[in-house]
mmCIF file of C-alpha atoms in Angstrom:
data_model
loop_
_atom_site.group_PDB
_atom_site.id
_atom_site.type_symbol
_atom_site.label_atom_id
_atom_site.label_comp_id
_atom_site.label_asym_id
_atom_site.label_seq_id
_atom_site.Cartn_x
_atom_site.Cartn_y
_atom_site.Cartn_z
ATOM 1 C CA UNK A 37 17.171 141.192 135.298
ATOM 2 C CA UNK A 38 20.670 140.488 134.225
ATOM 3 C CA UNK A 39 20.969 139.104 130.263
ATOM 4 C CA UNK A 40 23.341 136.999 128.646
ATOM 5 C CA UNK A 41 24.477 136.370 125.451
ATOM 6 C CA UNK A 42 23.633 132.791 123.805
ATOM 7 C CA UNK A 43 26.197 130.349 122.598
ATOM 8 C CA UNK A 44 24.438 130.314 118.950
ATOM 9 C CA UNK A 45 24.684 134.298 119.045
ATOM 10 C CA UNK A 46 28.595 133.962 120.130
ATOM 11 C CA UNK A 47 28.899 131.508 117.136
ATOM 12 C CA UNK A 48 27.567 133.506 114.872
ATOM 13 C CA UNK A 49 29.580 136.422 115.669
ATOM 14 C CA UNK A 50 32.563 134.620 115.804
ATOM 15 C CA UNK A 51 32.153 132.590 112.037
ATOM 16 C CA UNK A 52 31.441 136.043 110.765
ATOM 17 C CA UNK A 53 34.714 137.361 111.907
ATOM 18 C CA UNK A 54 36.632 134.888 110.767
ATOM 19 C CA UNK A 55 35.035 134.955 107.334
ATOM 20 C CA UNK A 56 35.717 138.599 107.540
ATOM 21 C CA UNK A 57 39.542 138.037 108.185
ATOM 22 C CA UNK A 58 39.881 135.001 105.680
ATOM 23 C CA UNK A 59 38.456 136.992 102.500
ATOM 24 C CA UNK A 60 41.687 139.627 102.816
ATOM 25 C CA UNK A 61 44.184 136.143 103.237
ATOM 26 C CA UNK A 62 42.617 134.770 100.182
ATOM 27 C CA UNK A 63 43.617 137.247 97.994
ATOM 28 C CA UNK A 64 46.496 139.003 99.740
ATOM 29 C CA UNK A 65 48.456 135.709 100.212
ATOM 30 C CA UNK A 66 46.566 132.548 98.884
ATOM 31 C CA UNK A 67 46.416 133.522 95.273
ATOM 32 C CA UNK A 68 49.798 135.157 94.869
ATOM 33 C CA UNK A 69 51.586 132.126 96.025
ATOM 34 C CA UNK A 70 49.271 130.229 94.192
ATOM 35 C CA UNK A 71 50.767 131.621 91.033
ATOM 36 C CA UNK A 72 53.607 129.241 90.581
ATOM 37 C CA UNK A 73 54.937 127.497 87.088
ATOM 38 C CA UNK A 74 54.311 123.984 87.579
ATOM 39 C CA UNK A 75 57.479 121.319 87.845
ATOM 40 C CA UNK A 76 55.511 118.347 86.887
ATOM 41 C CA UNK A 77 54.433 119.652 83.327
ATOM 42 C CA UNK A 78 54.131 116.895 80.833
ATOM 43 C CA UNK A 79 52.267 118.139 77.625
ATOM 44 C CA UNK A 80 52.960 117.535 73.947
ATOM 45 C CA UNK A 81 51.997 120.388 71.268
ATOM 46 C CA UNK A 82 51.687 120.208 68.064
ATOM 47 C CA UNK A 83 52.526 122.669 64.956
ATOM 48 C CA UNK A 84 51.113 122.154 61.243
ATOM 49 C CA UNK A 85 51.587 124.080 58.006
ATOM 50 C CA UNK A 86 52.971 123.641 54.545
ATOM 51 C CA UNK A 87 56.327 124.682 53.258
ATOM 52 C CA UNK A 88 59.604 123.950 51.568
ATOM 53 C CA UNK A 89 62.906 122.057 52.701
ATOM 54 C CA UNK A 90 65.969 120.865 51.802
ATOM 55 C CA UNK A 91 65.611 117.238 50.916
ATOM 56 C CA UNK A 92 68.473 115.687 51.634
ATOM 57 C CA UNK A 93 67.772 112.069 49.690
ATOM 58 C CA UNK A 94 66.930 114.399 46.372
ATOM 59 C CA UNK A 95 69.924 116.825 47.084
ATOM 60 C CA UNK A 96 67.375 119.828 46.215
ATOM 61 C CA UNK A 97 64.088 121.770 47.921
ATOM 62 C CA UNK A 98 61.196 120.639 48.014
ATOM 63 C CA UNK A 99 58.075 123.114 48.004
ATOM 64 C CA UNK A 100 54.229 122.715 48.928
ATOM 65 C CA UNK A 101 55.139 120.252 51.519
ATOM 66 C CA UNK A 102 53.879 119.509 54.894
ATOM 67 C CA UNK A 103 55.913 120.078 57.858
ATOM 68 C CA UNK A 104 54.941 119.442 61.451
ATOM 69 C CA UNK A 105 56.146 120.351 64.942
ATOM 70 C CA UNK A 106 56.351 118.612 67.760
ATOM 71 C CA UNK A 107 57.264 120.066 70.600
ATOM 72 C CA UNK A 108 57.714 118.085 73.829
ATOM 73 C CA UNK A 109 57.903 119.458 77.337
ATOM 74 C CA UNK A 110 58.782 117.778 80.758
ATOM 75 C CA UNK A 111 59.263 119.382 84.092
ATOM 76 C CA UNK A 112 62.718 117.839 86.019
ATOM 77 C CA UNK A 113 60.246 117.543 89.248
ATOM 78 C CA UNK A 114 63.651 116.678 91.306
ATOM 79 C CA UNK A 115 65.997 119.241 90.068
ATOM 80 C CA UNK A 116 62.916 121.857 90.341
ATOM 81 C CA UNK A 117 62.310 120.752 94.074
ATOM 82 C CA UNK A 118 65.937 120.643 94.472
ATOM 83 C CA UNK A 119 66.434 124.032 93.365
ATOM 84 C CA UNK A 120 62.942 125.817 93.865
ATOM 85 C CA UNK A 121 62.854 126.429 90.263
ATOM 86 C CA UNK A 122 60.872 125.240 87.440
ATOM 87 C CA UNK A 123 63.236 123.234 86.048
ATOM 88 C CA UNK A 124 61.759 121.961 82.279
ATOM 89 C CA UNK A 125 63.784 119.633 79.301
ATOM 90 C CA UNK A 126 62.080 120.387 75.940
ATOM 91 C CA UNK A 127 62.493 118.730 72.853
ATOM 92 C CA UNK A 128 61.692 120.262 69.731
ATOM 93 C CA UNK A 129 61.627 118.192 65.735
ATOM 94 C CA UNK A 130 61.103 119.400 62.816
ATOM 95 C CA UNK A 131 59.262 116.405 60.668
ATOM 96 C CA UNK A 132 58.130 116.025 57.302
ATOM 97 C CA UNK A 133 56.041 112.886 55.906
ATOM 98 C CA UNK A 134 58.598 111.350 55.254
ATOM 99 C CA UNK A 135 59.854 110.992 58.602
ATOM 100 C CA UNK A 136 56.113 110.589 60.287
ATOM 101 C CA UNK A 137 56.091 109.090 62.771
ATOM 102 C CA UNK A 138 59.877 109.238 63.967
ATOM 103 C CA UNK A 139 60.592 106.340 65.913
ATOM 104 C CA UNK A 140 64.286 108.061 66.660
ATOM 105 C CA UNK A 141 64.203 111.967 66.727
ATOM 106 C CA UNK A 142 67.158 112.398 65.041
ATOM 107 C CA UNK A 143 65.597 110.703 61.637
ATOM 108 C CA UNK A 144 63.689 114.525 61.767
ATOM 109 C CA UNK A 145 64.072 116.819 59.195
ATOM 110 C CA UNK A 146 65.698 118.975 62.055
ATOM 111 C CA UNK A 147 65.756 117.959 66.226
ATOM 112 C CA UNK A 148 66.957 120.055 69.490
ATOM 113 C CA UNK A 149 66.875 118.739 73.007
ATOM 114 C CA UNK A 150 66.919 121.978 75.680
ATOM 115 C CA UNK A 151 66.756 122.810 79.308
ATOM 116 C CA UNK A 152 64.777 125.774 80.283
ATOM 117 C CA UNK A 153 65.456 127.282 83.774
ATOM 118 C CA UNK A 154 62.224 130.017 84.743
ATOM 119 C CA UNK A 155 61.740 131.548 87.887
ATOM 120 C CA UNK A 156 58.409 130.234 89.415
ATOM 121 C CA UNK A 157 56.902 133.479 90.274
ATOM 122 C CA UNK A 158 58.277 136.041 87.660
ATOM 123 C CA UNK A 159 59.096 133.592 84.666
ATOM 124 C CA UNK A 160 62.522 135.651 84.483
ATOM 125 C CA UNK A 161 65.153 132.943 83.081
ATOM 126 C CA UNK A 162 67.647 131.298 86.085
ATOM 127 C CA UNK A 163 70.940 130.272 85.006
ATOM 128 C CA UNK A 164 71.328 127.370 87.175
ATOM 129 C CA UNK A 165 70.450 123.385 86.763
ATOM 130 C CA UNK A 166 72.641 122.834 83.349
ATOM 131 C CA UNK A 167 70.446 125.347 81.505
ATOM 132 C CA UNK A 168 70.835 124.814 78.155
ATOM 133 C CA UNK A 169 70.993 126.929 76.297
ATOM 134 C CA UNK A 170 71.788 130.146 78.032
ATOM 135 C CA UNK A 171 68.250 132.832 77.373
ATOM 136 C CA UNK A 172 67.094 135.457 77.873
ATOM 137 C CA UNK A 173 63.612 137.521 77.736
ATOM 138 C CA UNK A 174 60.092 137.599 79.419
ATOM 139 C CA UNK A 175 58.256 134.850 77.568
ATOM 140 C CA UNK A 176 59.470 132.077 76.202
ATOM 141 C CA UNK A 177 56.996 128.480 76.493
ATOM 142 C CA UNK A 178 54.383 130.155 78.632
ATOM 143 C CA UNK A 179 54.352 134.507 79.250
ATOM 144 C CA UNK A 180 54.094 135.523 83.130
ATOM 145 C CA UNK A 181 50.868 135.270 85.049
ATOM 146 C CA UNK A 182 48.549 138.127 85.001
ATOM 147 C CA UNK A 183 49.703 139.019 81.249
ATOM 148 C CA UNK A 184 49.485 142.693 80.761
ATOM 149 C CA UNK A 185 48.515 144.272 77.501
ATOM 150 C CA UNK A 186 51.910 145.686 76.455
ATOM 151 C CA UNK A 187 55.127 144.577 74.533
ATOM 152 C CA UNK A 188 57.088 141.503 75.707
ATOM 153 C CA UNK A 189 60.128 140.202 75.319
ATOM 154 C CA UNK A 190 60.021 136.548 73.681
ATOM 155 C CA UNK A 191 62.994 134.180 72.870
ATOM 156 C CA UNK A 192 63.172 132.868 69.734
ATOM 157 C CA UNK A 193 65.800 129.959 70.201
ATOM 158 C CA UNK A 194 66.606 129.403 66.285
ATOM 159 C CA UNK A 195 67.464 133.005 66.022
ATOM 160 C CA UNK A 196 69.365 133.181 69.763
ATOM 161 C CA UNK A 197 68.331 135.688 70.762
ATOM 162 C CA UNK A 198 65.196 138.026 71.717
ATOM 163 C CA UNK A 199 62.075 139.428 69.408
ATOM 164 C CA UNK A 200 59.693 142.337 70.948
ATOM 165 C CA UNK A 201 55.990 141.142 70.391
ATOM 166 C CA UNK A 202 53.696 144.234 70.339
ATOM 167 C CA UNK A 203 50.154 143.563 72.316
ATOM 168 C CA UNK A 204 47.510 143.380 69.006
ATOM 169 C CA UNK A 205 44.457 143.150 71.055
ATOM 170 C CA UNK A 206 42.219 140.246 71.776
ATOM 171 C CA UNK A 207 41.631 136.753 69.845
ATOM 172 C CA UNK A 208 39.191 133.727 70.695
ATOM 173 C CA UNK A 209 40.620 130.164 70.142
ATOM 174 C CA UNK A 210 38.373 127.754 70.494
ATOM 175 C CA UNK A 211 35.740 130.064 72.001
ATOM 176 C CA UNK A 212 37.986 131.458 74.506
ATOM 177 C CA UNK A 213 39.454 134.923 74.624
ATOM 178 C CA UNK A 214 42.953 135.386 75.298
ATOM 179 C CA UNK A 215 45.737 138.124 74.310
ATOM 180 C CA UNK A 216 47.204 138.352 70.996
ATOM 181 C CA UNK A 217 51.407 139.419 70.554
ATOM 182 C CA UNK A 218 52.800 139.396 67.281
ATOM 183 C CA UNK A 219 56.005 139.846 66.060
ATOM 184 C CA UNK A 220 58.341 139.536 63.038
ATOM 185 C CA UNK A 221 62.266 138.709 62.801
ATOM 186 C CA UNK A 222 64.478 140.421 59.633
ATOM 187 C CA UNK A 223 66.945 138.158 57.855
ATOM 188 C CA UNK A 224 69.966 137.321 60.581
ATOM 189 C CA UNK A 225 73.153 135.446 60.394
ATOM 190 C CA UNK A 226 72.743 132.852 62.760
ATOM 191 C CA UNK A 227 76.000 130.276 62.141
ATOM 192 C CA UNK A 228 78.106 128.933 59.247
ATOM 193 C CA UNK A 229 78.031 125.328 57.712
ATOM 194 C CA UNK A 230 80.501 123.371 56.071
ATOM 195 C CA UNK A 231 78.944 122.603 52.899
ATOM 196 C CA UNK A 232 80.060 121.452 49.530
ATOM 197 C CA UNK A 233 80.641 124.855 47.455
ATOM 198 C CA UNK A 234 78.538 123.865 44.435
ATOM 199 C CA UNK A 235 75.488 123.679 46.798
ATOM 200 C CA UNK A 236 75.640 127.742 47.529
ATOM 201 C CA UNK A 237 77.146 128.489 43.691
ATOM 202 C CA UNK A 238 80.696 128.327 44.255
ATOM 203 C CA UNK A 239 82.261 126.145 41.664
ATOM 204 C CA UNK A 240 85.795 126.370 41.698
ATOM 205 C CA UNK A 241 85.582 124.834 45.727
ATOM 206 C CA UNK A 242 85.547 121.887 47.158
ATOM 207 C CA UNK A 243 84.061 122.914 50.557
ATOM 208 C CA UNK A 244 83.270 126.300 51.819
ATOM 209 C CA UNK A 245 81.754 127.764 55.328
ATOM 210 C CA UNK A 246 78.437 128.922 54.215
ATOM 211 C CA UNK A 247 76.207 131.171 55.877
ATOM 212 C CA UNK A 248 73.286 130.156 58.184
ATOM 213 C CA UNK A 249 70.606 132.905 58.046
ATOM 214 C CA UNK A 250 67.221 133.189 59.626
ATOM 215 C CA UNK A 251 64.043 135.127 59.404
ATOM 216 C CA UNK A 252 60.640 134.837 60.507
ATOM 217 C CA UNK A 253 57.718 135.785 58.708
ATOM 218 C CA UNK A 254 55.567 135.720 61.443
ATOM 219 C CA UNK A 255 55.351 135.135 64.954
ATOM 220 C CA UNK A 256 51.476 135.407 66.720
ATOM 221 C CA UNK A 257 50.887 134.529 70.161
ATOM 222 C CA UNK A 258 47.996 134.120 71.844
ATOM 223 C CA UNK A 259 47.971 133.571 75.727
ATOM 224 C CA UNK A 260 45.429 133.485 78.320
ATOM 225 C CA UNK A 261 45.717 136.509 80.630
ATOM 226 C CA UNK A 262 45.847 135.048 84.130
ATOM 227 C CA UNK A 263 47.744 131.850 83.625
ATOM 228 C CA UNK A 264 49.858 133.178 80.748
ATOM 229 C CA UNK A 265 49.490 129.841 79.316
ATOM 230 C CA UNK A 266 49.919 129.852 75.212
ATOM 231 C CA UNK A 267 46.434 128.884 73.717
ATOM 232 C CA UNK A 268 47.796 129.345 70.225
ATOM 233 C CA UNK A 269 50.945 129.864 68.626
ATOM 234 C CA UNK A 270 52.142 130.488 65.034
ATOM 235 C CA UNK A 271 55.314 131.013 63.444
ATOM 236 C CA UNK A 272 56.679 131.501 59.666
ATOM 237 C CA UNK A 273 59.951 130.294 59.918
ATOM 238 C CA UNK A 274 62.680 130.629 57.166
ATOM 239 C CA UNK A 275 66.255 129.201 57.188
ATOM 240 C CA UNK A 276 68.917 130.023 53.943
ATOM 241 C CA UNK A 277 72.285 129.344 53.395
ATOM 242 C CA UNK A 278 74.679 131.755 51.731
ATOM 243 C CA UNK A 279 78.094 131.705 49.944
ATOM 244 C CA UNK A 280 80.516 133.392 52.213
ATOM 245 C CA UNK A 281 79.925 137.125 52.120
ATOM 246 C CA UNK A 282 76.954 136.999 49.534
ATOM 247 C CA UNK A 283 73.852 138.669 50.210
ATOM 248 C CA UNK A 284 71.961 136.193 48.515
ATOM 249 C CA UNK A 285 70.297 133.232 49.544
ATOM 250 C CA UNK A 286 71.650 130.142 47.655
ATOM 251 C CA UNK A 287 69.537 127.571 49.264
ATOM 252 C CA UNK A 288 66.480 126.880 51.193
ATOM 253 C CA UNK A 289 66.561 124.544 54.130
ATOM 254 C CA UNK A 290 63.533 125.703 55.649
ATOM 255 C CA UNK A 291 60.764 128.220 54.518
ATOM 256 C CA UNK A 292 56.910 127.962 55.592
ATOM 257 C CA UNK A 293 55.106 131.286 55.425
ATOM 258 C CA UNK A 294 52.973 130.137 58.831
ATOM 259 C CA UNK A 295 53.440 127.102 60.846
ATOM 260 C CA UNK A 296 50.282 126.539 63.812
ATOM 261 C CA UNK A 297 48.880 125.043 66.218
ATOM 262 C CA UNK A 298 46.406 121.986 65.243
ATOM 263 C CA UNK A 299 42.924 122.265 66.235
ATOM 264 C CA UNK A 300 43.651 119.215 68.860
ATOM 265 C CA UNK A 301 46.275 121.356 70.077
ATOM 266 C CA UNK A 302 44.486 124.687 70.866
ATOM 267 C CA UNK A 303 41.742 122.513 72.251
ATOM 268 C CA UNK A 304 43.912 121.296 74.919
ATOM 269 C CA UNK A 305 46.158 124.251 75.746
ATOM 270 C CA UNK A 306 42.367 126.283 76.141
ATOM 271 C CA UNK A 307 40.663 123.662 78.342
ATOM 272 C CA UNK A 308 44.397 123.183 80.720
ATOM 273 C CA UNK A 309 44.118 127.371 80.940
ATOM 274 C CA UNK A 310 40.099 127.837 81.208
ATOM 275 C CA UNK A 311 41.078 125.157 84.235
ATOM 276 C CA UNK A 312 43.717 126.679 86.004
ATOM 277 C CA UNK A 313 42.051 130.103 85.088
ATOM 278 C CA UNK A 314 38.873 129.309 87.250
ATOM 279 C CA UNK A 315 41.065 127.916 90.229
ATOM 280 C CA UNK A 316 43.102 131.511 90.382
ATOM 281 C CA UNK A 317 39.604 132.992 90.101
ATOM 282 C CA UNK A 318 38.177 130.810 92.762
ATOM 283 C CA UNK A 319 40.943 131.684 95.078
ATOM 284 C CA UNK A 320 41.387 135.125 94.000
ATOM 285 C CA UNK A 321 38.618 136.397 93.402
ATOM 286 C CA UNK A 322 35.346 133.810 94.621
ATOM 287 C CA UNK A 323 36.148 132.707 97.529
ATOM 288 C CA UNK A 324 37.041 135.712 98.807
ATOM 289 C CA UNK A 325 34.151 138.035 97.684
ATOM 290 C CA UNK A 326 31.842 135.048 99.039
ATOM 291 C CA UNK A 327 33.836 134.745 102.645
ATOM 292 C CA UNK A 328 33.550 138.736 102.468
ATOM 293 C CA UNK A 329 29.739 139.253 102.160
ATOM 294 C CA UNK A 330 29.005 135.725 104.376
ATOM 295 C CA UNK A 331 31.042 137.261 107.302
ATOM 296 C CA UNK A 332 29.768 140.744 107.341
ATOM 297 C CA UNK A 333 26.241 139.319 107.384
ATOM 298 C CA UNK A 334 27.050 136.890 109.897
ATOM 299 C CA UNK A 335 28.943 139.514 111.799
ATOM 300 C CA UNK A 336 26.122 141.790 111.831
ATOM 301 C CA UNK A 337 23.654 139.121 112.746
ATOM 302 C CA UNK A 338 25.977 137.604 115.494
ATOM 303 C CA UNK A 339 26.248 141.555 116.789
ATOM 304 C CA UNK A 340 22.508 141.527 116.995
ATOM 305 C CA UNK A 341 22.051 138.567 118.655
ATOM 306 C CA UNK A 342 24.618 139.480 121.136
ATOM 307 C CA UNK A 343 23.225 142.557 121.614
ATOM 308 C CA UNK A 344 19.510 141.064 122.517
ATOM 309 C CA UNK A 345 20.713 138.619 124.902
ATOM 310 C CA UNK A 346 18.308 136.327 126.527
ATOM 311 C CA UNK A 347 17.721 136.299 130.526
ATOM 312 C CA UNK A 348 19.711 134.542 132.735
ATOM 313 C CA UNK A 349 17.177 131.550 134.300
ATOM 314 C CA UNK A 350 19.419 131.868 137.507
ATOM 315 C CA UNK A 351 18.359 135.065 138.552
ATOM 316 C CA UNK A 352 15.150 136.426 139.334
ATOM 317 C CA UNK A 353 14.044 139.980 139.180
ATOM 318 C CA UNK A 354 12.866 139.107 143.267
ATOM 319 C CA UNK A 355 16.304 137.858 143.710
ATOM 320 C CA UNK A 356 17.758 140.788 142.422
ATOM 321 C CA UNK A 357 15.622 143.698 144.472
ATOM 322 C CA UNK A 358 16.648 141.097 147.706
ATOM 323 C CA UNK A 359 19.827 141.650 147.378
ATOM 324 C CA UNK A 360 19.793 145.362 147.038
ATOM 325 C CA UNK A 361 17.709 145.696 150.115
#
């Protein structure tokens, strides 16, 4: 008697080998190209600490102050479509209480407005879309996804140039666990400034070109692995000025031994990475395990069924001897 195989047996078989070829896709070609640096970013952060500064009304530093960072970023979503790169203006002040809140930026203690020009994959810097100004480096606002646990390159704009960050293990903000990079910079010429000469101890001038120097005291990092999002950030920022050809620092415009992120800050950057974390993971990792096991079992079961087949109501075993008679 001849046997055929059922249409639930057929449908079986078939969902199981499509779950079997979907679980590879997911996480050979989904994910990857789901790891892209957004263009629509719109996020505000915010740095705290206590320091000195030049204060400009009192003509002398001030110590034991607060200072606070606000850093603003906002993806060009036009240029970045435009030019299939992430395409993001930042604006960075430097407040004190004084100037809290700023209704105009440039009442800050110190303000820059920047465009920054990544790569969406790779995070490399692309020169292109009136990048300003020109960087270099591996991490810079975010590190690259799938952050590795090794040195990186990071750009420290008031210096100009790049600092290595060595890989110090792990750290939890807020509960969650991310990588920690830290980092120092030595005392650096940065610039000159046209400045009165009694302000940097030369008497006998009117005006002189003093020198700009920077340092850092500290710079600590901490970024989720997968996203590469920054879940907290410190810095210990220090900015001098110098008579001409002095090594000694005559003023201080800026000195804070460690500037941070506020609790309401690392809140936010941890719950916007434990977010996009989970949908990598989904896609990645998930989703494809789950389509994996589904489809072999369904694949085996289909097989089975297949493999059984019921009888075919149209023909008889009678019929069938007829026939051969």
């Amino acid at each position: 008697m001849r046997r055929t195989a059922t249409p639930f047996s057929l449908v079986i078989l078939g969902l199981g080998v499509f779950l079997l070829v979907l679980a590879p896709l997911l996480a050979w070609y989904v994910e990857p190209r789901a790891q892209r640096t957004p263009i629509d970013t719109d996020q505000t952060t915010v740095f705290t600490g206590t320091g000195s500064y030049f204060d400009t009304d009192e003509i002398e530093t001030v110590r034991d102050k607060k200072i606070t960072i606000t850093r603003q970023v906002r993806g060009d979503v036009a240029e970045s479509e435009k030019s299939g790169r992430a395409v993001w203006d930042v604006s960075t002040s430097v407040d004190t209480d004084k100037s809290l809140p700023a209704a105009d930026p440039h009442d800050s203690l110190q303000w820059t407005m920047e465009r920054w020009v990544t790569d969406r994959k790779t995070n490399k810097p692309v020169h292109c879309c009136e990048e300003e100004p020109y960087f270099e480096g591996e991490a810079y606002l975010k590190f690259p996804f799938d952050v590795q646990k090794r040195s990186y390159i990071w750009w420290d704009n008031t210096l100009g140039s790049t600092v290595t960050l060595q890989y110090r293990g792990t750290k939890r903000i807020q509960g969650y666990k991310g990588l920690r990079f830290t980092g120092t910079v030595p005392a650096t010429k940065t610039g000159t400034r046209l400045v009165p000469g009694t302000l940097v101890g030369v008497e006998d001038a009117g005006q002189v070109l003093a020198e700009e120097w920077y340092s850092n005291h500290g710079v600590e990092l901490v970024a989720d692995q997968r996203t590469g999002r920054i879940i907290y950030a410190a810095i210990g920022p220090r900015k001098t000025l110098r008579a001409p050809g002095t090594k000694k620092d005559a003023v201080v415009l800026l000195d804070s031994k460690r500037i941070a992120f506020t609790p309401e800050t690392q809140k936010k950057q941890v719950d916007l990475a434990d977010t996009d974390s989970g949908l990598l993971r989904m896609v990645g990792q998930t989703l494809p395990l789950g389509a994996g096991i589904a489809g072999f079992v369904l694949t085996v079961a289909g097989a089975v069924l297949v493999a059984r087949r019921r009888p075919d109501p149209g023909t008889s075993e009678s019929s069938q001897q007829a026939l051969t008679m």
